[in-house]
Coordinates of C-alpha atoms and ligand atoms in Angstrom, one line a residue:
X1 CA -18.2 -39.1 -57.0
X2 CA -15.8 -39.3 -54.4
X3 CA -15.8 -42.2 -51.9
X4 CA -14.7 -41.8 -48.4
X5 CA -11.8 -44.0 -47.4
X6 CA -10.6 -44.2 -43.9
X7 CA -7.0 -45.6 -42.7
X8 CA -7.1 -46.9 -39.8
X9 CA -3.9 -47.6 -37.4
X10 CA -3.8 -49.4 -34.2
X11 CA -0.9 -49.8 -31.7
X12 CA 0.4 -53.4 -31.9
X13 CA -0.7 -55.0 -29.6
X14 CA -3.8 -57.4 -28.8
X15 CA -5.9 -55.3 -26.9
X16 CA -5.6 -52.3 -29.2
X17 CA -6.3 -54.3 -33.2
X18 CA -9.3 -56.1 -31.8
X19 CA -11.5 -52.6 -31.0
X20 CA -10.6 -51.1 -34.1
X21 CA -11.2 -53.5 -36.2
X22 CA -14.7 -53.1 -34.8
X23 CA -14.1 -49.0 -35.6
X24 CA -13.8 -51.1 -39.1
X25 CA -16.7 -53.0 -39.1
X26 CA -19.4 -50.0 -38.4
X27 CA -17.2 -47.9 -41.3
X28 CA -18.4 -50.9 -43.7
X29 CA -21.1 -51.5 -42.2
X30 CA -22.0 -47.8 -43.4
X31 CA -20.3 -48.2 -46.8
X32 CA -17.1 -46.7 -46.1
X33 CA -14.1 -47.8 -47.7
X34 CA -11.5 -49.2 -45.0
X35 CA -7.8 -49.5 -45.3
X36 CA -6.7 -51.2 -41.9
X37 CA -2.7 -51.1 -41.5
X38 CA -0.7 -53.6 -39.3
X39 CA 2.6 -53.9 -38.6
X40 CA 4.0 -56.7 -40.9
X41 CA 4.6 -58.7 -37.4
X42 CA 0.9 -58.2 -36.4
X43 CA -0.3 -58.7 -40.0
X44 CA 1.6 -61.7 -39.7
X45 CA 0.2 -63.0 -36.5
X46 CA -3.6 -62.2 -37.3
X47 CA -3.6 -63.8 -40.9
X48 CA -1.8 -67.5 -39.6
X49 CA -4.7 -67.3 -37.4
X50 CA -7.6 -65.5 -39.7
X51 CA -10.2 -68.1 -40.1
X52 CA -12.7 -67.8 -43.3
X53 CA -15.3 -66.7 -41.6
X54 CA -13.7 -63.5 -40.3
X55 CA -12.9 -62.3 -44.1
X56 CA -16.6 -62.1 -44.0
X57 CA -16.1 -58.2 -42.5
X58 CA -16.6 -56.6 -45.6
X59 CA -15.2 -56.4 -49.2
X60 CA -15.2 -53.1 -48.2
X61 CA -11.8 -53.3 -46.0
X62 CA -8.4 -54.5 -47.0
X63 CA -5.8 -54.9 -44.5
X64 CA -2.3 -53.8 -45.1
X65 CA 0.8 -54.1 -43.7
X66 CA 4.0 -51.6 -43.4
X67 CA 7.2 -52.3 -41.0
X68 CA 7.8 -51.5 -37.9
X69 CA 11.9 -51.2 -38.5
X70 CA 12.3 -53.7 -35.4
X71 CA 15.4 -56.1 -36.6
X72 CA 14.3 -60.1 -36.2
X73 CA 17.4 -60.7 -33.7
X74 CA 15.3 -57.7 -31.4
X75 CA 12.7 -58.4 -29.0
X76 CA 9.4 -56.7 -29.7
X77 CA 8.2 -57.6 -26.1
X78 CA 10.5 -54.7 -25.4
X79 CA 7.8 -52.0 -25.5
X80 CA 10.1 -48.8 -24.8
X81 CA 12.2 -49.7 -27.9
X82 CA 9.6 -50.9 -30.1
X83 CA 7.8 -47.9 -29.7
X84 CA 11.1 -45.7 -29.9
X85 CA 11.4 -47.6 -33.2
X86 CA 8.3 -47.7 -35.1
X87 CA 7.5 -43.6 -34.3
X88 CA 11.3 -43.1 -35.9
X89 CA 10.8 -46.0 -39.1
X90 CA 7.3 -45.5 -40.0
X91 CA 6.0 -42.3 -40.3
X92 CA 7.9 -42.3 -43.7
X93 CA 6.5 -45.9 -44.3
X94 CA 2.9 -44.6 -43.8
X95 CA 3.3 -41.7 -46.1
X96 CA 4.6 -43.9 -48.9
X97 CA 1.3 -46.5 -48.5
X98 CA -1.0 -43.5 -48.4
X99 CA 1.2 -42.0 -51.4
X100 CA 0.6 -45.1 -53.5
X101 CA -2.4 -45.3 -52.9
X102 CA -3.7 -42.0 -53.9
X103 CA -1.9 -42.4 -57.0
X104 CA -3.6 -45.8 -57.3
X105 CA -6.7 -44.1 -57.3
X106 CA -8.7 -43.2 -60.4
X107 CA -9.0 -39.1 -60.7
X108 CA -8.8 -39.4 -56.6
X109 CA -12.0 -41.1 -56.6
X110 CA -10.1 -43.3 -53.7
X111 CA -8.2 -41.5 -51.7
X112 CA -7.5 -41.9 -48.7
X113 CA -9.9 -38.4 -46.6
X114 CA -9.6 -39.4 -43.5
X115 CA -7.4 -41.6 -41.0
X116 CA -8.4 -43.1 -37.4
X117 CA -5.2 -43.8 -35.4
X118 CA -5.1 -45.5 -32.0
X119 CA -4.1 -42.6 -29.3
X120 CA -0.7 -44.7 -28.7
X121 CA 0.7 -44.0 -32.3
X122 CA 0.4 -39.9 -32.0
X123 CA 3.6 -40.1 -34.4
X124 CA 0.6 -40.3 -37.0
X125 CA -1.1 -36.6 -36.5
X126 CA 2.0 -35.6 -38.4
X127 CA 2.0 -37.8 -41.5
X128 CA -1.9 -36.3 -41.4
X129 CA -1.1 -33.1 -40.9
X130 CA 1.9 -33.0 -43.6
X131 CA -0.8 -34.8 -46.4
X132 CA -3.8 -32.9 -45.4
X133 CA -5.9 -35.9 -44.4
X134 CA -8.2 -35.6 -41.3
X135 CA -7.1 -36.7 -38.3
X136 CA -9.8 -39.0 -35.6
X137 CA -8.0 -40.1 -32.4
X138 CA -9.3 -43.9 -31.6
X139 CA -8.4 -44.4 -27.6
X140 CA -8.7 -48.4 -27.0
X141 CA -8.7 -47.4 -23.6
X142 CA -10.4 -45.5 -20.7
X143 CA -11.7 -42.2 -20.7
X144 CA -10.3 -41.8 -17.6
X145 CA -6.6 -43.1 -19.2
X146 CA -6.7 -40.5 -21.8
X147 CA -7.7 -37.9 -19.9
X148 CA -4.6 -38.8 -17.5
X149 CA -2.9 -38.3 -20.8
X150 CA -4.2 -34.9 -21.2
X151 CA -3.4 -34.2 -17.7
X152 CA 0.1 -34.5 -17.7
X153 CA 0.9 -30.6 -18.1
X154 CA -1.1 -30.0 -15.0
X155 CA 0.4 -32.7 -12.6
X156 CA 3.7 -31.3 -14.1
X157 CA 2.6 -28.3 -12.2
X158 CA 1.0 -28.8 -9.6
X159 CA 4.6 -31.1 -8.5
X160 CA 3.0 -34.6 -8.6
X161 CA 5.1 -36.2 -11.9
X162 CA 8.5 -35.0 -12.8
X163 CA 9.3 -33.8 -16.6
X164 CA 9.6 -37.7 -17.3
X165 CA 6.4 -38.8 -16.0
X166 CA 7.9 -39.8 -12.8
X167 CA 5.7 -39.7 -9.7
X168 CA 7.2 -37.1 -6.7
X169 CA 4.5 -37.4 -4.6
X170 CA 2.9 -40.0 -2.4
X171 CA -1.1 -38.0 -2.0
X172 CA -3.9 -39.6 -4.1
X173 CA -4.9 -38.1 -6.8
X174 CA -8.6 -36.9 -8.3
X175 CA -8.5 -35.2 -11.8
X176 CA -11.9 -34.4 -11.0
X177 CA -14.6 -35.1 -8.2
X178 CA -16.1 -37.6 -10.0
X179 CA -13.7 -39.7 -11.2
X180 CA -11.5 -42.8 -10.0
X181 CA -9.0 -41.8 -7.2
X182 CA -5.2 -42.3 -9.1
X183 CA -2.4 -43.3 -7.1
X184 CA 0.6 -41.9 -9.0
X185 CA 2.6 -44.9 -8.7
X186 CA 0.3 -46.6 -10.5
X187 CA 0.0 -43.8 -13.5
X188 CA 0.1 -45.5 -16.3
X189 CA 3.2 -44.4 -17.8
X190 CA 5.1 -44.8 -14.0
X191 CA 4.5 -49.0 -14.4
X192 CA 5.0 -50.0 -17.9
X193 CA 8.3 -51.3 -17.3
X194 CA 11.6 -50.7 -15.7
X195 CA 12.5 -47.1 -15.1
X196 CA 14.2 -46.6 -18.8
X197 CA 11.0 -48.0 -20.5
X198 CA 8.8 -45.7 -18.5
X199 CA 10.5 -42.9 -19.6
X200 CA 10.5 -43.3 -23.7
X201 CA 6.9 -44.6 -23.3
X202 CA 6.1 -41.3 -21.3
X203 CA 7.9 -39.2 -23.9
X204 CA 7.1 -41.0 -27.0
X205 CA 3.3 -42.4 -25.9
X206 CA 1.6 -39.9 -23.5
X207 CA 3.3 -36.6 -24.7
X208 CA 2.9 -37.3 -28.7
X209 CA -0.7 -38.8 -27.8
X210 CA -1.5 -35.4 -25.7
X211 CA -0.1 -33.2 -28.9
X212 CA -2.1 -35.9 -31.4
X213 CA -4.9 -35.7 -29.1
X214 CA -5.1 -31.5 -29.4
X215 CA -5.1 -31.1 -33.1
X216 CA -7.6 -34.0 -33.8
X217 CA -10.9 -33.3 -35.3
X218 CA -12.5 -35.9 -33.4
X219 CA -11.3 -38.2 -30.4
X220 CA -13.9 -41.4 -29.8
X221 CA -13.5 -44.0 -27.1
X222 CA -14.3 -47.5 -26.3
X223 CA -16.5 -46.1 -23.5
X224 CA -20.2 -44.6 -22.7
X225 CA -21.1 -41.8 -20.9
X226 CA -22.6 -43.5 -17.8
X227 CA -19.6 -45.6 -16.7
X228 CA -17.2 -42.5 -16.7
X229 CA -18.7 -39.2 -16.6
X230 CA -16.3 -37.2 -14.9
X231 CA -12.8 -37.8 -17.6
X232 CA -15.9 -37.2 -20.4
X233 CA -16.9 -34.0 -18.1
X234 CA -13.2 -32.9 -18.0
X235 CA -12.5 -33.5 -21.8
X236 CA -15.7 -32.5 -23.7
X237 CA -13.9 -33.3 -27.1
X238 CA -13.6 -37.1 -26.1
X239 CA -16.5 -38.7 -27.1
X240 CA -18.2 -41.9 -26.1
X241 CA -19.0 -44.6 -28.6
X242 CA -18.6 -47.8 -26.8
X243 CA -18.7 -50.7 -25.5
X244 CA -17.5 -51.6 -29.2
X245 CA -17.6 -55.7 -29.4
X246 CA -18.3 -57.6 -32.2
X247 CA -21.6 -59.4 -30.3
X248 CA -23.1 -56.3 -30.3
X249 CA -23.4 -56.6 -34.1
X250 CA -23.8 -59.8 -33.9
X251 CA -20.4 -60.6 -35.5
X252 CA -17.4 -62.5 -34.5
X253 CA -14.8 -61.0 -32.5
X254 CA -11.5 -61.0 -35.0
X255 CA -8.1 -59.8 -34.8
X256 CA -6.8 -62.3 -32.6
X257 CA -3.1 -63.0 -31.9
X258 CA -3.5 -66.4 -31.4
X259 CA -5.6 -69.7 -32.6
X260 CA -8.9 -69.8 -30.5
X261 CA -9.7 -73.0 -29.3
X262 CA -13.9 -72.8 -29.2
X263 CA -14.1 -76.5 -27.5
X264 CA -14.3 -74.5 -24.4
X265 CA -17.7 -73.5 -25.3
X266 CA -19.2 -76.7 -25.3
X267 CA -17.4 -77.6 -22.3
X268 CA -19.4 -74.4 -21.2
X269 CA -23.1 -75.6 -22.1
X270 CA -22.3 -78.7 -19.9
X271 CA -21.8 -76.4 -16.9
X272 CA -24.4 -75.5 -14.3
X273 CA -25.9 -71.7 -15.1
X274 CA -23.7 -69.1 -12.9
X275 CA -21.3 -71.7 -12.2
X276 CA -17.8 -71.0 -13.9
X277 CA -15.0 -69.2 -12.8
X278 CA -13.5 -67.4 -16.1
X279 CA -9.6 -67.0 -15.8
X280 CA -7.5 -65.1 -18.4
X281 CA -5.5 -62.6 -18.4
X282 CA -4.9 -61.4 -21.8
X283 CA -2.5 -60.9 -24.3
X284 CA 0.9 -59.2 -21.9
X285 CA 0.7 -60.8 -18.2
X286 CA 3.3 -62.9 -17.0
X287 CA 3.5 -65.5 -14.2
X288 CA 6.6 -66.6 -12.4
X289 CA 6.6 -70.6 -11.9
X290 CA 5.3 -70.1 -7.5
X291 CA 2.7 -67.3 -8.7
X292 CA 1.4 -70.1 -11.4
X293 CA 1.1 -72.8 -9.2
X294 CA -0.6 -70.8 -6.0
X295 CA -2.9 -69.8 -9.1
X296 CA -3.8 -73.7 -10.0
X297 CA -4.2 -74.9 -6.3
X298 CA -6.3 -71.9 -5.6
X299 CA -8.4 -72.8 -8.5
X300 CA -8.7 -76.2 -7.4
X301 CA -9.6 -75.4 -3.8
X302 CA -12.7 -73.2 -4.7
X303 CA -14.6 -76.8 -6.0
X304 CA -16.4 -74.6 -8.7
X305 CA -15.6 -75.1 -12.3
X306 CA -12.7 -73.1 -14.1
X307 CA -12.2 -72.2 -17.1
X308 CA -8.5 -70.9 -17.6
X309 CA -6.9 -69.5 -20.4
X310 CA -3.4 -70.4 -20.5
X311 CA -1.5 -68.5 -23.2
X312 CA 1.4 -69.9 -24.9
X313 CA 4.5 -67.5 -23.7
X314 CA 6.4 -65.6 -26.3
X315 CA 8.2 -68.6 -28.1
X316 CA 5.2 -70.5 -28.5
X317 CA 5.5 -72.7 -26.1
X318 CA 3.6 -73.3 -22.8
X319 CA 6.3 -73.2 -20.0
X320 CA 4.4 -73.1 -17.3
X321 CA 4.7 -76.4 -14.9
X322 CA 1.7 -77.6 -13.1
X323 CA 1.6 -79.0 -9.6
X324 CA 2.2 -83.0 -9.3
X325 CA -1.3 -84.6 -10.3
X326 CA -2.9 -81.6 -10.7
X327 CA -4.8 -82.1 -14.3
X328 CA -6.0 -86.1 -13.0
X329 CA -7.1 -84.3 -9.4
X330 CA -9.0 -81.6 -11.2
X331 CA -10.4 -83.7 -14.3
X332 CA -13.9 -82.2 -16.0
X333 CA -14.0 -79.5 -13.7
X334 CA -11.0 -77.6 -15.4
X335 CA -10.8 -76.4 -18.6
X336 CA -7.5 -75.1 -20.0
X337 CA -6.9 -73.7 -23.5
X338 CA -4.4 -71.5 -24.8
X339 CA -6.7 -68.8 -25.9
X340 CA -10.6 -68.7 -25.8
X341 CA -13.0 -66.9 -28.0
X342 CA -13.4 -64.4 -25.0
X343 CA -16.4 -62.6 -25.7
X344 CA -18.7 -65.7 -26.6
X345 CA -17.3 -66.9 -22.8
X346 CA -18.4 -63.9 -21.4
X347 CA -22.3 -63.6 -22.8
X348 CA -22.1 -67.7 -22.0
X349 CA -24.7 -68.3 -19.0
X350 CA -22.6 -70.9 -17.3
X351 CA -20.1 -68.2 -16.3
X352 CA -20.1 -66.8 -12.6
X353 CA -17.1 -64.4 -12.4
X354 CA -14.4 -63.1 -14.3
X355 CA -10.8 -63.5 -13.0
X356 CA -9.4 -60.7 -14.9
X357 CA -5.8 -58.9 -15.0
X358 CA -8.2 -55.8 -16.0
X359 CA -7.1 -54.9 -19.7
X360 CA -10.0 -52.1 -20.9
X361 CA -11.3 -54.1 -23.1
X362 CA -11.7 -57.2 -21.1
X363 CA -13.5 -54.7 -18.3
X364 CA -15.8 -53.7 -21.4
X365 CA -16.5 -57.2 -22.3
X366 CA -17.3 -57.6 -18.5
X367 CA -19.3 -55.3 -18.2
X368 CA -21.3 -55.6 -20.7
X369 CA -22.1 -59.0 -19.9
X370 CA -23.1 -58.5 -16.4
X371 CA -20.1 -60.4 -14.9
X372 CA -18.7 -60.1 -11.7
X373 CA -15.0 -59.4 -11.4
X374 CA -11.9 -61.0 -9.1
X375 CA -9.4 -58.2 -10.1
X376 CA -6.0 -59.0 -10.4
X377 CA -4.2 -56.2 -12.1
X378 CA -0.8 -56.5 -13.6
X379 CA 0.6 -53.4 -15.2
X380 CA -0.2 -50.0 -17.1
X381 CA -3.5 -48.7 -16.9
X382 CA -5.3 -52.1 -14.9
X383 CA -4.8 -50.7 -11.6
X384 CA -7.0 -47.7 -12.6
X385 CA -9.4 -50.2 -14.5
X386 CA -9.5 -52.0 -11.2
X387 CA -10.2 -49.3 -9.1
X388 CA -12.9 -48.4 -11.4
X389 CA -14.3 -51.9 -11.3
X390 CA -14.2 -52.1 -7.4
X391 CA -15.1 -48.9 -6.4
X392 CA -16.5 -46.9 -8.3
X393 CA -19.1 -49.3 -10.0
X394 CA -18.4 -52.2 -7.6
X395 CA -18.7 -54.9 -9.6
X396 CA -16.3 -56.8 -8.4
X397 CA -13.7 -57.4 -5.6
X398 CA -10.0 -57.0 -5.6
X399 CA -7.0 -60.2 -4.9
X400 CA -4.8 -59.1 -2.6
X401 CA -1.2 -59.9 -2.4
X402 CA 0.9 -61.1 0.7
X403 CA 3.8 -59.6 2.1
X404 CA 6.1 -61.0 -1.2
X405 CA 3.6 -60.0 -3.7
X406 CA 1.9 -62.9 -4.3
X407 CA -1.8 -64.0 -4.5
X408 CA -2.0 -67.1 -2.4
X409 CA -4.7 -70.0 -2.6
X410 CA -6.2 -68.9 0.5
X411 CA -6.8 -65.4 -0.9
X412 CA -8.2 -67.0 -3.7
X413 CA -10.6 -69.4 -2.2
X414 CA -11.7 -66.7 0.3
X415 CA -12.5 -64.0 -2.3
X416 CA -14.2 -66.6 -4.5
X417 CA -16.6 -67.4 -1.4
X418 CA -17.1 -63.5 -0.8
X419 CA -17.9 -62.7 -4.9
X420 CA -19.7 -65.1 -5.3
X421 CA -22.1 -64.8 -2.1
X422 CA -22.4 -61.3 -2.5
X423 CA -25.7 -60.7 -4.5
X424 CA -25.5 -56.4 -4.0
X425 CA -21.9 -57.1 -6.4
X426 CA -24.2 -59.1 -8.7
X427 CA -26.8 -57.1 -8.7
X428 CA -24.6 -53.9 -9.4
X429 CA -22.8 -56.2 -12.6
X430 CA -26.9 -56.7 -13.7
X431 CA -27.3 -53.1 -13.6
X432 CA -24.4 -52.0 -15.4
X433 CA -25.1 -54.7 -18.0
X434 CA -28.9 -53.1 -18.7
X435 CA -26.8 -49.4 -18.7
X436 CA -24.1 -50.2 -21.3
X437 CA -26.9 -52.0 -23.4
X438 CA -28.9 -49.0 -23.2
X439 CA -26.0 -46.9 -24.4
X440 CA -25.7 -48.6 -27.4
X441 CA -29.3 -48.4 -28.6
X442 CA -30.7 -45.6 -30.9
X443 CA -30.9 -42.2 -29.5
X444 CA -28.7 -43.3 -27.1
X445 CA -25.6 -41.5 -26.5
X446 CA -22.8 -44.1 -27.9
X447 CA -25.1 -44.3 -30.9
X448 CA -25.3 -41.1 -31.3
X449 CA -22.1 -40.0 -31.1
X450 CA -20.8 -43.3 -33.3
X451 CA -23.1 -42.1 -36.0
X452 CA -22.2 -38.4 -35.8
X453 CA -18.7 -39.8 -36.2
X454 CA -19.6 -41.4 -39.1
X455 CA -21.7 -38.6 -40.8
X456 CA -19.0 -36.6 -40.1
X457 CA -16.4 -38.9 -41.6
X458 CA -18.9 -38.9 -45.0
X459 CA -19.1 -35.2 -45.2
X460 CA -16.1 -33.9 -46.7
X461 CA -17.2 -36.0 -49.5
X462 CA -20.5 -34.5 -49.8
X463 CA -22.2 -38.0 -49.3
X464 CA -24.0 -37.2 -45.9
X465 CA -27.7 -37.3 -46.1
X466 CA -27.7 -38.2 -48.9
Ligands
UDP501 N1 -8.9 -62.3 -25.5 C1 -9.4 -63.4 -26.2 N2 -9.1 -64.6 -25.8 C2 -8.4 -64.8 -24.6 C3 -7.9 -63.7 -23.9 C4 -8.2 -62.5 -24.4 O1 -10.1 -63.2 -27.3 O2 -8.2 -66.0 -24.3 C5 -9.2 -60.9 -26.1 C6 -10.1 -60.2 -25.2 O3 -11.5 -60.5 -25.5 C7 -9.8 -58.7 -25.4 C8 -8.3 -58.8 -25.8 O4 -8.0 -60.2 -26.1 O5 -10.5 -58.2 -26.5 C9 -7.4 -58.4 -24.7 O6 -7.4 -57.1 -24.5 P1 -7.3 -56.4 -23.0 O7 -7.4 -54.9 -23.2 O8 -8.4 -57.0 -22.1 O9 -5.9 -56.9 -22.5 P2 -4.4 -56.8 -23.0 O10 -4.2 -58.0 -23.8 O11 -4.3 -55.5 -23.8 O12 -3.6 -56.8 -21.8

């Protein structure tokens, strides 16, 4: 009989491999046969840092690599032209792996029947399309981001974004009634970059992943129901099956980027319950030197424990300079590493709040853990995570910036005080916690529509129900 075998492709970056390799480890955990392809950069990167016990997935997946025609002497931090690149280079590369491996395959007992692609890569609906293979959009994102995606047409014509994504008008914006108020300067495709990046990410991200997004069969997000009814309202097709994280099945988080350094987890359990302050930022954000250092006295002024993720910068290196004395003055009470295991720090009872630049799936790890947040969002779709996380399920407060755009150490000791003191915020992050848990469990709609998605995935083979 004829197995189903799903491909699944993620955008290269940090925040979009880790939630679908969880897409990966429900496919297994049901049985199905998983190809997972990276990049060869991002294959790269995850294997030097693959640890034995995250092969433990499944024998079910495999992970392959194809290229992503960037040249070594180019710079992949360069979004617009990486993304430029790879939808030119590998649409062909894609349909020679899938090619091989339907020949591979005894009497087409293993080919590929269906393939999940992250909703950045909408270059892939037509490798799908041309092969015949069904076609699930994954969004690693918001609802609410996607359906800005799906949007665009509209705010083309109703004179709010130019035919290049960029914003004409100043007014606020409400898809719907229910949903987070957008400020068009802060559309997601309008602060990627500078004005040139914005423009081939507009074109080559949000208009592909609109088109991708229409002929789908199915679109699933990293989401549920209660936290963002109004983009689910909007777009009936996107469905909810989130929060996806790998404690839900009680499973490691894997996927990562870089080497996680787990001694900050028993620097944790010698921490007071609800004491920590949690500060990373995640795979993209950038500091200048003066935004660094107003971010370590602030730390140290609040007198509460820290722990802060510092990540290495692109080379490798740490080059980040901290302020004269600074590690001796703060001793115990600071922990730094270069990355943590995030999502074991955020179920950890010692932590208090989450310093967070806002990335969806940090929000989702949040969230589900009943953390309060200190928002301090960066670029792309943060502000609107923010604005989610402050006012529309107020769990959290937002840093402010001065008059130079920075966030000094008095804004940070303040809004520590405020979080912190603030028991309706906590309460709110409690409640929310109980929700998304609820979403998850059977009969619930995540799990519902995660296992539809996965009957439906079986089908075509004739092995539902069976
Ligand atoms: N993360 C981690 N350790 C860290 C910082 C981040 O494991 O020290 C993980 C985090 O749990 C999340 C991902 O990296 O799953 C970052 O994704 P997010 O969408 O929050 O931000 P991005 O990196 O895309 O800006």
């Amino acid at each position: 009989m004829k197995n189903s075998h799903v491909l699944l492709i993620p955008y290269p970056a940090q925040g979009h491999v880790i939630p679908l390799i969880e897409v990966a480890g429900y496919l297994t955990a049901n049985d199905i046969k998983v190809t997972y392809v990276n990049t060869e950069n991002t294959h790269k990167r995850i294997t030097s840092v693959w640890s034995e016990n995250d092969h433990g997935s499944s024998d079910l997946m495999k992970m392959v690599s194809i290229p992503d025609g960037i040249e070594p002497s180019d710079d992949r931090n360069d979004l617009g032209k990486l993304t430029e690149t790879m939808s030119r280079v590998m649409p062909s590369k894609l349909e020679e792996l899938i090619k091989g491996i339907n020949n591979n395959s005894v009497s087409g007992d293993d080919n590929i029947t269906c393939i999940i692609a992250d909703y950045c890569m909408g270059w892939v609906s037509k490798v799908a399309k041309k092969m015949g293979i069904r076609l699930a959009t994954f969004c690693a994102g918001s609802a609410a981001l996607l359906a800005s995606f799906l949007s665009v047409q509209t705010l083309f014509e109703d004179g709010v974004i130019d035919n290049n994504g960029v914003p004409l008008k100043k007014q606020i914006v409400h898809l719907s009634t229910t949903m987070p108020a957008m400020d068009p300067s802060n559309f997601t495709w309008a602060c990627m970059g500078d004005a040139a990046t914005n423009k081939i990410l507009f074109n080559i991200i949000v208009l592909e992943c609109k088109k991708a997004a229409e002929v789908a069969d199915r679109i699933i997000c990293n989401s549920t129901m209660e936290l963002e009814p109004g983009a689910y309202t909007l777009f009936p097709k996107m469905l909810p099956v989130g929060p996806l994280l790998a404690t839900n099945r009680s499973t490691k988080q894997t996927g990562h980027f870089w080497n996680e350094d787990s001694t900050c987890l028993t620097w944790l359990d010698q921490q007071p319950v609800g004491s920590v302050i949690y500060v990373a930022f995640g795979s993209y954000t950038i500091f200048d030197q003066p935004q660094f250092e107003e971010l370590a006295l602030g730390l140290e002024v609040t007198n509460k424990p820290f722990l802060w993720v510092v990540r290495p910068g692109v080379n490798g290196s740490t080059n980040y300079v901290y302020p004269n004395g600074y590690m001796e003055r703060v001793g115990a009470r600071g922990k730094v590493v270069p990355w943590a295991p995030q999502q074991e720090v955020l179920k950890h009872p010692s932590v208090a709040c989450f310093m967070s630049h806002c990335g969806w799936n940090s929000t989702m790890e949040g969230v589900s853990n009943g953390v309060q947040f200190l928002c301090w969002p960066y670029f792309a779709d943060q502000f609107l995570n923010a604005t989610y996380i402050c006012d529309m399920w107020k769990t959290g407060l937002g840093l402010k910036k001065d008059d130079i755009g920075r966030v000094t150490r008095g804004e940070i000791e303040s809004t520590v005080e405020e979080l912190l003191g603030n028991n309706i915020v906590k309460e709110n992050a409690l409640n929310w916690k109980q929700k998304v848990f609820d979403s998850v469990q059977k009969g619930n709609t995540s799990h519902k529509n995660l296992n539809n998605f996965i009957d439906w995935i079986k089908e075509e083979n004739g092995i539902a129900n069976a």
